[in-house]
Coordinates of C-alpha atoms in Angstrom, one line a residue:
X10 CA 30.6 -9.7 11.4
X11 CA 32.2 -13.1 12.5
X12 CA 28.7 -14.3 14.2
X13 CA 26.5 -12.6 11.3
X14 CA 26.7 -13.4 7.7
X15 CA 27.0 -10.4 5.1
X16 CA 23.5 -9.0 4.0
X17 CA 23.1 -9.8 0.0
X18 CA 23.0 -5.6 -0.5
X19 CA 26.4 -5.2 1.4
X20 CA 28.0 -8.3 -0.4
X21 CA 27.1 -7.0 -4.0
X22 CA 28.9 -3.8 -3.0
X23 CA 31.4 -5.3 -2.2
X24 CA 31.5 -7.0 -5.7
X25 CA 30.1 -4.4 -7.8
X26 CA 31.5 -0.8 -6.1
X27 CA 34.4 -1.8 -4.0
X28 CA 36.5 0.5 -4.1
X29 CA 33.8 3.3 -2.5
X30 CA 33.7 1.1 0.7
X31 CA 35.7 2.1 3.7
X32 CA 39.0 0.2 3.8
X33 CA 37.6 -1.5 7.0
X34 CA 34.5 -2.9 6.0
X35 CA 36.2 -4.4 3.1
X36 CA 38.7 -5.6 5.5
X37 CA 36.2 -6.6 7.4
X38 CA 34.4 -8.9 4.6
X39 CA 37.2 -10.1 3.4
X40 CA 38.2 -11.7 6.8
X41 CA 34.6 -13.1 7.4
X42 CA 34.9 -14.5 3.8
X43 CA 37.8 -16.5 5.0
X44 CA 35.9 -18.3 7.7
X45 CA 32.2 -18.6 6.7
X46 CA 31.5 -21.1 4.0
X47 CA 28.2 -20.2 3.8
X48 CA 29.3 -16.7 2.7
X49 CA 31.7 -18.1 0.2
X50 CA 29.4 -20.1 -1.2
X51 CA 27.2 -17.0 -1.6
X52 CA 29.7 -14.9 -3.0
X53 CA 30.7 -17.6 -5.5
X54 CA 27.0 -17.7 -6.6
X55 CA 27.1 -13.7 -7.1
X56 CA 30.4 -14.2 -9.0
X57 CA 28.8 -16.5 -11.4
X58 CA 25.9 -14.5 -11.8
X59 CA 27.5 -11.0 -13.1
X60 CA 29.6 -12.8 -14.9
X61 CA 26.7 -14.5 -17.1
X62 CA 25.1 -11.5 -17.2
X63 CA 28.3 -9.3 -18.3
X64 CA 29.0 -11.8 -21.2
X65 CA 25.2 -11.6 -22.2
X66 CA 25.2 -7.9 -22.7
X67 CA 28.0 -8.3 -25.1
X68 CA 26.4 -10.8 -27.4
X69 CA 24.7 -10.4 -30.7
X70 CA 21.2 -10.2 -30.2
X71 CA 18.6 -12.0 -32.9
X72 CA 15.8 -10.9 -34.3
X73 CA 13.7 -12.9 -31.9
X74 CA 15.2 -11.5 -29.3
X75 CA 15.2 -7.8 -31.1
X76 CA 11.5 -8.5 -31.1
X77 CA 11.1 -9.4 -27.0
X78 CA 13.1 -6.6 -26.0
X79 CA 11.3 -4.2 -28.2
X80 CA 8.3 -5.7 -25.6
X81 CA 10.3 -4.5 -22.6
X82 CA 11.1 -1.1 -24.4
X83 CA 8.0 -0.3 -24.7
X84 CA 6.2 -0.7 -21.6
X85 CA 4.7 -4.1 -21.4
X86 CA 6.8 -5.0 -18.2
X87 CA 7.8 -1.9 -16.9
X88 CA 7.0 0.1 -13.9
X89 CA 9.1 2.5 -11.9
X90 CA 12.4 0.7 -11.0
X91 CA 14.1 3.6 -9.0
X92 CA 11.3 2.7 -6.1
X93 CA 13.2 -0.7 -6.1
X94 CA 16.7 -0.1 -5.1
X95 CA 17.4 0.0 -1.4
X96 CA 20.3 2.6 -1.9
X97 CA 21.1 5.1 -4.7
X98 CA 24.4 5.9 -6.5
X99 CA 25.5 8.6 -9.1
X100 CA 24.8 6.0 -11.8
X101 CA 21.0 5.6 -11.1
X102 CA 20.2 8.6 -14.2
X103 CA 21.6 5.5 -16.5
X104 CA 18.5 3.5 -15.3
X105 CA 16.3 5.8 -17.5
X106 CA 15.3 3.2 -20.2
X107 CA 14.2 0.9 -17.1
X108 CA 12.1 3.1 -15.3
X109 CA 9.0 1.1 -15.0
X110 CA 10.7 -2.4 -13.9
X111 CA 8.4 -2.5 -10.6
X112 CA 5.1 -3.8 -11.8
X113 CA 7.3 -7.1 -12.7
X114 CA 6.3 -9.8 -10.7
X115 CA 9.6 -11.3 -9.9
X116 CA 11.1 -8.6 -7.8
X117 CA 14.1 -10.4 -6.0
X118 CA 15.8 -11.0 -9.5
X119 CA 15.6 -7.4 -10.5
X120 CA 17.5 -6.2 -8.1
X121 CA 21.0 -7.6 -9.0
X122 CA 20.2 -6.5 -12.6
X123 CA 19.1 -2.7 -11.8
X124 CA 22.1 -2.9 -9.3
X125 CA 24.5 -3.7 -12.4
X126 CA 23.5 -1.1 -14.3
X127 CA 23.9 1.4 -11.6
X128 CA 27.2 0.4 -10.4
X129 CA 28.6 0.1 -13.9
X130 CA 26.1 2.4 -16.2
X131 CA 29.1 3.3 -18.7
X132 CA 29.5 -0.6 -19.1
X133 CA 25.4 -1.0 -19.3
X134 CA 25.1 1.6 -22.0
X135 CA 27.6 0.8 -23.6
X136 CA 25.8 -2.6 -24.2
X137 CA 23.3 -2.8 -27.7
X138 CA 20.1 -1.9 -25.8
X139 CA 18.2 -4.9 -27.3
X140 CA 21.0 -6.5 -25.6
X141 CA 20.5 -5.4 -22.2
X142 CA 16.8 -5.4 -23.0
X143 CA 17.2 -9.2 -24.1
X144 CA 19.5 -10.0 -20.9
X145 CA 16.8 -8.5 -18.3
X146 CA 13.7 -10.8 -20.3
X147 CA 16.1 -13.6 -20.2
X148 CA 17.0 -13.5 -16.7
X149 CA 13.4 -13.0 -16.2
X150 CA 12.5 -15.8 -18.0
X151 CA 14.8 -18.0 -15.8
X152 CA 12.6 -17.1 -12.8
X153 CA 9.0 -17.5 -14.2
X154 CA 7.1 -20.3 -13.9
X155 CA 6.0 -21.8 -17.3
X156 CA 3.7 -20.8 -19.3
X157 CA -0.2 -20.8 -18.3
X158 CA -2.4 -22.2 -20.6
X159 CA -5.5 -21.3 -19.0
X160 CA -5.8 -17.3 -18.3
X161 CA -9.2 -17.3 -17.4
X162 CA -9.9 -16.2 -13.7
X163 CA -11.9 -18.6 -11.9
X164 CA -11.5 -16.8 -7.9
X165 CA -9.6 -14.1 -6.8
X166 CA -8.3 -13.8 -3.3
X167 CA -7.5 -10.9 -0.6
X168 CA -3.6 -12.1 -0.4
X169 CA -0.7 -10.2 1.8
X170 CA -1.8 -6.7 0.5
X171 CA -2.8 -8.2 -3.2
X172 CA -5.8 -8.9 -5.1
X173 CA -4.6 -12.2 -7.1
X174 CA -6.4 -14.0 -9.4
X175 CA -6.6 -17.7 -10.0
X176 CA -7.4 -20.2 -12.5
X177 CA -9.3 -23.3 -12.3
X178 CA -6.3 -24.8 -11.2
X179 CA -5.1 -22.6 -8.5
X180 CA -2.5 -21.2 -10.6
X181 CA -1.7 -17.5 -10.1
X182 CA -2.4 -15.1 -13.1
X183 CA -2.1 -11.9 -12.0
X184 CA -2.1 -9.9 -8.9
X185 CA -3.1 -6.1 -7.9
X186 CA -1.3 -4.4 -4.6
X187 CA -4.1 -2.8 -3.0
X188 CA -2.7 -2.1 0.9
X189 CA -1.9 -2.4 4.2
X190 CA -4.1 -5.6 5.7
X191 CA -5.7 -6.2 2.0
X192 CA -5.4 -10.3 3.6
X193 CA -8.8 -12.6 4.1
X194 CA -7.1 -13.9 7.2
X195 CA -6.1 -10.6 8.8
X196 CA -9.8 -9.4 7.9
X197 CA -11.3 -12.6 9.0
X198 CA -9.4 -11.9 12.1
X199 CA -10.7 -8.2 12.5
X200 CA -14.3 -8.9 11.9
X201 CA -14.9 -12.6 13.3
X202 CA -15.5 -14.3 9.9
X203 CA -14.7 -14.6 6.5
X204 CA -15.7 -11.2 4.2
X205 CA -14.3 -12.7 1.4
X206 CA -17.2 -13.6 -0.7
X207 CA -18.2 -10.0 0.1
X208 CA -16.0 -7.8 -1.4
X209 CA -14.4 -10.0 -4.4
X210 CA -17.1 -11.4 -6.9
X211 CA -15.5 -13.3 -10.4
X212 CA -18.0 -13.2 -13.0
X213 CA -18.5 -13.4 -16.8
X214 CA -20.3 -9.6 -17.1
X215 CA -21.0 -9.6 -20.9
X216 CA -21.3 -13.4 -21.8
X217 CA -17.9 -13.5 -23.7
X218 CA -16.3 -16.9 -22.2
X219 CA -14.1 -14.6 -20.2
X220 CA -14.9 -13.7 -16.4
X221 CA -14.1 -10.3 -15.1
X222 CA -13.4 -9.4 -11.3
X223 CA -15.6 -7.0 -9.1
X224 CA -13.9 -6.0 -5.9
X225 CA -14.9 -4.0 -2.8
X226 CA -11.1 -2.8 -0.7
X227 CA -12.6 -0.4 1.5
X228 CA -12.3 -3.0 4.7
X229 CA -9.0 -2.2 4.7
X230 CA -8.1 1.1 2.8
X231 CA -10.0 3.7 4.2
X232 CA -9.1 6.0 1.3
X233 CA -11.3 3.6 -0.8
X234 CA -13.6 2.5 1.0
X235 CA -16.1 4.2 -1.4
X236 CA -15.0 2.6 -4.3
X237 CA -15.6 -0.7 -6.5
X238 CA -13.0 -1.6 -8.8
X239 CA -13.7 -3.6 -11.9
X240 CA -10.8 -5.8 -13.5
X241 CA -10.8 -7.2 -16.9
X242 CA -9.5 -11.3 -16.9
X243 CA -6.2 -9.9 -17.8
X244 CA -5.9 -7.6 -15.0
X245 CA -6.3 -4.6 -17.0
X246 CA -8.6 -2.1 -14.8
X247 CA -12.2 -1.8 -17.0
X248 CA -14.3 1.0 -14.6
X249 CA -14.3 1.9 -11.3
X250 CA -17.3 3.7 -9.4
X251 CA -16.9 6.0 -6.5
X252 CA -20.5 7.4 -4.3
X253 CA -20.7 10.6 -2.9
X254 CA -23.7 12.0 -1.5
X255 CA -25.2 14.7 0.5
X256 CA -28.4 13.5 2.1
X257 CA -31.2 15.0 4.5
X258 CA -33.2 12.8 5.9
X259 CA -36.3 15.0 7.9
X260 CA -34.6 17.9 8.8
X261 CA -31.1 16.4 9.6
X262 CA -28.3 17.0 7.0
X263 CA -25.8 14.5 6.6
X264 CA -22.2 15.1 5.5
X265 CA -21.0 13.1 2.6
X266 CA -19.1 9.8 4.3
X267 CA -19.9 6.3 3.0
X268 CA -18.3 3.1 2.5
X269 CA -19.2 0.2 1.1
X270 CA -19.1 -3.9 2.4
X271 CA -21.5 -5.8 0.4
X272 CA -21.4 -6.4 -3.1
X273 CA -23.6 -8.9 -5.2
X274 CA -22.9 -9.8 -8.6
X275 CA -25.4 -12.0 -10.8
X276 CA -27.5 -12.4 -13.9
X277 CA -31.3 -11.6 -12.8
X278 CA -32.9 -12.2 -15.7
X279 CA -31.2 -15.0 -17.4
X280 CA -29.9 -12.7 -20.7
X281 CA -26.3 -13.4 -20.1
X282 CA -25.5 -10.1 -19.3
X283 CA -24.5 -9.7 -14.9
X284 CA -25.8 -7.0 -12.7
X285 CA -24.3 -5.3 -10.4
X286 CA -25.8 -4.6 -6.5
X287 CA -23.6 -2.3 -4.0
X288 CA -24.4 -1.5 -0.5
X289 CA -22.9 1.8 1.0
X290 CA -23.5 3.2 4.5
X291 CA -22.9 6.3 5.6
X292 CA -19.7 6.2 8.3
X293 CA -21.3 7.0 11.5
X294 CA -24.8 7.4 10.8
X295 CA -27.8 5.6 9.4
X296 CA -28.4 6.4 6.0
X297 CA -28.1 3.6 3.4
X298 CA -28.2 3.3 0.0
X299 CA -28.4 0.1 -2.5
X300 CA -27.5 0.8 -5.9
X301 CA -27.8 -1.0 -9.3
X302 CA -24.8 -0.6 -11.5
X303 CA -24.3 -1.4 -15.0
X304 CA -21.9 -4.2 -15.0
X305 CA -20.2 -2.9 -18.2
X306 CA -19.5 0.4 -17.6
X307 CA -20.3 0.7 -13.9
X308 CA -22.9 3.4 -14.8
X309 CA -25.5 4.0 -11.5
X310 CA -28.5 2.7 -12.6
X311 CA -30.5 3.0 -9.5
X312 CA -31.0 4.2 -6.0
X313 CA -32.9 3.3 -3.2
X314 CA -32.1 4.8 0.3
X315 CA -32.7 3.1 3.5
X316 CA -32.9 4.8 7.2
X317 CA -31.1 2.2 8.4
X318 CA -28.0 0.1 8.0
X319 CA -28.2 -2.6 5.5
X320 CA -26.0 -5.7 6.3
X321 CA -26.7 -8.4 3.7
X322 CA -28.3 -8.9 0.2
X323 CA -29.8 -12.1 -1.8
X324 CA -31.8 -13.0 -4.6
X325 CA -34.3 -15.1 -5.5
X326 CA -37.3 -15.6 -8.2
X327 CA -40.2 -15.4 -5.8
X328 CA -42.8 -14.6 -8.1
X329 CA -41.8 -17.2 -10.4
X330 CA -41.5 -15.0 -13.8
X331 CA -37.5 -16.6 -14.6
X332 CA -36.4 -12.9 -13.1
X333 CA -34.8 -13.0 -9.8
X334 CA -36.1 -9.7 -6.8
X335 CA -33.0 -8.6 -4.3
X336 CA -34.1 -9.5 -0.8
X337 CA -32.3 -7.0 1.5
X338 CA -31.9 -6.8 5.1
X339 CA -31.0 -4.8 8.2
X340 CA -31.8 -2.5 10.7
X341 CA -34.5 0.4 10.3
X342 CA -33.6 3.2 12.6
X343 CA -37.2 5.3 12.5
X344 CA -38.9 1.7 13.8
X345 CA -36.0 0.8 15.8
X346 CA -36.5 -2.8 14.3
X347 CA -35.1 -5.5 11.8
X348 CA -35.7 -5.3 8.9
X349 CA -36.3 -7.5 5.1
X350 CA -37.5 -5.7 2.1
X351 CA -37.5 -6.9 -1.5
X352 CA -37.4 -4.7 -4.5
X353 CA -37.5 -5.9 -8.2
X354 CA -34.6 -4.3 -10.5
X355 CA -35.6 -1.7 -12.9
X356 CA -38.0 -0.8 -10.1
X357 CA -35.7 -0.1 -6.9
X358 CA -35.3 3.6 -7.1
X359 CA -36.8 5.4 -4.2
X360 CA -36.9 5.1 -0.3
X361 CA -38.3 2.5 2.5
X362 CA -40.9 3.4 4.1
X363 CA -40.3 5.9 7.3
X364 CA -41.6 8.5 9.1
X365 CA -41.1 12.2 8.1
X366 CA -38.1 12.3 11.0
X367 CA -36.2 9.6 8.6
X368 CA -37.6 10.0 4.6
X369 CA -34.8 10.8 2.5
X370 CA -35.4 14.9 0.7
X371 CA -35.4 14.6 -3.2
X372 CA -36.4 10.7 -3.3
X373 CA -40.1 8.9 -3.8
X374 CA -41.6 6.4 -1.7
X375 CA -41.1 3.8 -3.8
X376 CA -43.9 2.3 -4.7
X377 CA -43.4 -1.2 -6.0
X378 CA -41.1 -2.3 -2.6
X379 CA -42.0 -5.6 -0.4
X380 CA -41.1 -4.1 3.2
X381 CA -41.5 -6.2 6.8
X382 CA -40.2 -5.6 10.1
X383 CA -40.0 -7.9 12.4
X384 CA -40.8 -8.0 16.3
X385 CA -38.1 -7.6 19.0
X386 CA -38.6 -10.6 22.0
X387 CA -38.9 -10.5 25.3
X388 CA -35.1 -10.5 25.3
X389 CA -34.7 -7.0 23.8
X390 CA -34.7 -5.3 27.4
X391 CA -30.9 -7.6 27.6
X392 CA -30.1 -6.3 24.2
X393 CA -26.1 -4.1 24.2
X394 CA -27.9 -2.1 20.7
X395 CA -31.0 -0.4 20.6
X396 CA -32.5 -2.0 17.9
X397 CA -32.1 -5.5 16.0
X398 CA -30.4 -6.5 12.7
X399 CA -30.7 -9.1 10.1
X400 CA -27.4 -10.0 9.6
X401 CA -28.2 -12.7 7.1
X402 CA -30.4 -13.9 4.8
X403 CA -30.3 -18.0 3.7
X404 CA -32.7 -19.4 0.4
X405 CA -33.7 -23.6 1.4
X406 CA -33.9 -25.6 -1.4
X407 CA -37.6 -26.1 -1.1
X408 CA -37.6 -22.1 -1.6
X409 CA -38.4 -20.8 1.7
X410 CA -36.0 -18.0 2.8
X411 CA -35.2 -17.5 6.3
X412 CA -34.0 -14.4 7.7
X413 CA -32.0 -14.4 10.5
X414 CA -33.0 -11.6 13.0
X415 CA -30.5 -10.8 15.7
X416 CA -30.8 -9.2 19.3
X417 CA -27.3 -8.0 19.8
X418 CA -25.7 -8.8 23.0
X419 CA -22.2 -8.0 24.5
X420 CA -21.4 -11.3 26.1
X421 CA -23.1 -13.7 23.6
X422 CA -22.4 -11.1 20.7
X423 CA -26.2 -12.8 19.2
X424 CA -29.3 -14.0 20.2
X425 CA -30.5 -15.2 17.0
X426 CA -34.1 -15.3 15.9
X427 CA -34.8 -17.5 12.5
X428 CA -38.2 -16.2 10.7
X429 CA -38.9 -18.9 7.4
X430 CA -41.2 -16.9 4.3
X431 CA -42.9 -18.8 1.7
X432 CA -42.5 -17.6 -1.8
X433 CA -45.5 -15.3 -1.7
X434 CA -43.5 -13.5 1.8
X435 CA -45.8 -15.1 4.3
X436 CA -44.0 -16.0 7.2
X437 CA -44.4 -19.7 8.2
X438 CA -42.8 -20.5 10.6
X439 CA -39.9 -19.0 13.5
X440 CA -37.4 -20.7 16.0
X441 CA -34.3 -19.6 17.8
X442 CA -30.8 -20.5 18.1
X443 CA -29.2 -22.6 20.6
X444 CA -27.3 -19.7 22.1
X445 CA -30.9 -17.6 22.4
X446 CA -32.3 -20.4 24.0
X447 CA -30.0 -21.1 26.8
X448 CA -29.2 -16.8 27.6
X449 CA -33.5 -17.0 27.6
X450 CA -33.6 -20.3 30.0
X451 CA -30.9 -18.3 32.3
X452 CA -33.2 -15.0 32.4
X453 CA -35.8 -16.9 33.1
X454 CA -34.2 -19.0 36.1
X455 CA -33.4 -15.6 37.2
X456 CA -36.8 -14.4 37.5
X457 CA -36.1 -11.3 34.6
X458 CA -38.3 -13.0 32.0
X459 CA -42.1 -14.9 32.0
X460 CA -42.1 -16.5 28.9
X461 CA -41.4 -20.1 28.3
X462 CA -39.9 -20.6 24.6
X463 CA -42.4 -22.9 23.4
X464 CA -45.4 -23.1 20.3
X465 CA -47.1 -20.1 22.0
X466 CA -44.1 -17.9 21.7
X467 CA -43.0 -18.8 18.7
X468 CA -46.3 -18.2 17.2
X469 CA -46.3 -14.9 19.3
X470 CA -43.2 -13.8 17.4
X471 CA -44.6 -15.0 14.3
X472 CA -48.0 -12.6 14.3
X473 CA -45.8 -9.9 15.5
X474 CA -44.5 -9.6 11.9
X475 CA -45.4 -6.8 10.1
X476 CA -45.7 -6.3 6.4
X477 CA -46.0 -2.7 4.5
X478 CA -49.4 -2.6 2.3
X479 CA -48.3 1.1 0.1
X480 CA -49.3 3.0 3.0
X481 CA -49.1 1.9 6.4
X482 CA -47.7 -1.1 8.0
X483 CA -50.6 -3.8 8.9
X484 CA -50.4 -7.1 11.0
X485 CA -50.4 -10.0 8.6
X486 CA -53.6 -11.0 7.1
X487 CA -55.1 -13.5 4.4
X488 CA -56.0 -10.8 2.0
X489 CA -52.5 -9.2 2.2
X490 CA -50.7 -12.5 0.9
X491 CA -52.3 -11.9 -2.4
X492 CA -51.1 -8.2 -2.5
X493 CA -47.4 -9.0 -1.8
X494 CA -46.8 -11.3 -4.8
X495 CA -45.0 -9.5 -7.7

């Protein structure tokens, strides 16, 4: 004990319950005390401490304080305080008016004060409860930062296992545990960039001045991975919605497994009132859905199932009525290709367009859906997946919107392919990224490509896009621009 200083929960035995230690660990202590100012110093503060709080429990309380404990009494910081203490004793039963201590945010101050009351529960209840009540808030109080002014959340972070909420400022308001690796870094870490934006949208939902919190956990907490959780700017919970379904897509039945990782939260139509857009795919296989919620209640609205991942969503007024369409995008299994389609809200129940091996039982084709797939290059044969993805979607000011198509490769991990649409979803123009460039140069040094990346291949790639007319998928053609606009 000479070369290590006492622990804080073996020093306030040593205060508090003496007299049950063995003889030789007080001995102990009470030699290391002798020699270790640091200790001392410790021990002194401890001393000082119990005693404040002893001689507040015997003091008259006033009405203003009758009214602030009658606060704690009754729930408004409570929260299981029993989970707290790091070792019991026989007077823990006189901790029954502070059983729900834990959902305080100032934990390290609690515990001296639950410790107290266990130690010495005769001399605790024998207190005025508003007292003891009143001595707890105060102590409290001592360790709380003053008082926000502004409560209204203006981000929210994935923080050490929390969900916390921010102001304007940057100043905490409120914080939810949620679990194990519930942290943007440790996320960023296991998927290579920052899911942030992804699963935690802030938002005004019903136009009130006040903006709520929409949050996906599922990255992390497999139990919930199902789930979006809606928070009011308090931090009181306002809805969640959980999806469960049992698909069959051709004649292939699916068990019921999905999780969700992209969430989209904005006002379409301009009527102050937010929608809701949630992603789930199934677990190990290719089913999709995208669903519309209602952002008040978190009510399904609508469905629309994809064979195929879906790994990104957007939105944007391409027809020019003031309303924005959700431009989706991802990987269609039945084609083996990438993927964009665009679906207007109030009309996005249904399915994409598949053959009978991958249409969804018990859903239309719907009928109202902008649909295009998009060629695979000459690099596909390098490809690590068997298909492409479009793992993003990006709107230019000028209001083209590019999709970025990848061919997935294991030591580049993308060869990126960058299709621009105009407004009316005729694609203009196509290049590639650096990255695709130089793995395409080396192939071709090596004799396992032909093509030179030039204005014949892009335009090669261009023409191989293919846009769904209702009933078939066609190569693009002047008379279909007018069909696709909304």
């Amino acid at each position: 004990m000479m070369n290590n200083h006492i622990n804080q929960t073996l020093m306030e035995q040593y205060f508090l319950e003496r007299e049950n230690l063995p003889a030789q660990d007080i001995r102990n202590m009470q030699e290391h005390l002798e020699h270790c100012a640091l200790c001392r110093e410790q021990y002194a503060h401890l001393e000082q401490f119990y005693g404040d709080l002893n001689q507040r429990l015997q003091e008259t309380p006033t009405e203003q304080d009758r009214e602030f404990a009658g606060r704690l009494i009754t729930g408004r910081f409570f929260d299981k305080a029993s989970r707290l203490l790091p070792f019991k004793s026989s007077g823990q039963t006189a901790m029954a008016p502070f059983d729900k201590l834990r959902s305080l945010k100032k934990i390290p101050l609690i515990y001296p004060i639950i410790r107290f009351a266990v130690f010495h529960p005769l001399k605790f209840a024998a207190a005025n409860v508003t007292a003891a009540a009143v001595a707890i808030g105060a102590f409290l109080m001592l360790q709380q930062a003053p008082e926000i002014s502004d409560r209204n959340p203006a981000f929210a972070r994935a923080k050490e296992e929390f969900l916390v909420a921010y102001n304007k400022s940057g100043e905490e308001l409120w914080r939810k545990h949620i679990g194990l690796n519930f942290d943007t870094e440790i996320m960023k870490g296991f998927h290579g960039y920052d899911i942030g934006d992804k699963l935690i949208k802030t938002f005004d939902l019903n136009n009130d001045g006040k903006k709520e919190i929409v949050a996906i956990v599922g990255f992390t907490v497999l139990s919930m991975r199902n789930r979006v959780t809606c928070y009011k700017s308090d931090g009181t919970l306002n809805w969640t919605f959980s999806f469960s379904r049992q698909m069959t897509f051709g004649n292939y039945d699916y068990f019921d497994d999905y999780g969700t990782y992209e969430l989209l939260v904005q006002d379409i139509d301009g009527d102050g009132l937010a929608e809701i857009f949630v992603v789930y795919n199934h677990a190990l296989y290719y089913p999709s859905a995208l669903l519309r919620l209602d952002a008040l209640t978190g009510t399904l609205m609508e469905e629309y199932w994809n064979p195929g991942a879906i790994y990104t969503l957007a939105h944007h007024d391409l027809d020019g009525d003031g309303r924005d369409e959700i431009i989706f995008g991802g990987t269609h299994n039945g084609y083996n290709r990438a993927f964009m389609g665009v679906l207007k809200p109030g009309q996005m129940s249904g399915h994409a367009p598949a053959p009978p091996p991958y249409t969804p039982t018990g859903y239309e084709l719907n009928t109202t859906q902008k649909y295009i797939l998009f060629p695979r290059s000459d690099l596909a044969g390098f490809s690590t997946a068997p298909r492409s993805n479009v793992p993003g979607i990006r709107l230019i000011q000028d209001g083209t919107v590019s999709i970025d198509v990848n061919e997935v490769h294991q030591e580049t991990q993308s060869l990126r392919m960058y299709f621009s649409f105009n407004q009316a979803l005729h694609c203009t123009k196509v290049s590639v990224s650096d990255q695709f460039r130089i793995f395409h140069n080396e192939m071709k040094a090596a004799g396992k490509v032909t093509q030179t990346i030039d204005a014949r291949y892009f335009e090669a790639l261009r023409q191989g896009v293919q846009y769904w007319d209702g009933e078939r998928f066609v190569d693009e053609a002047p008379e279909l621009i007018s069909n696709i606009i909304f």
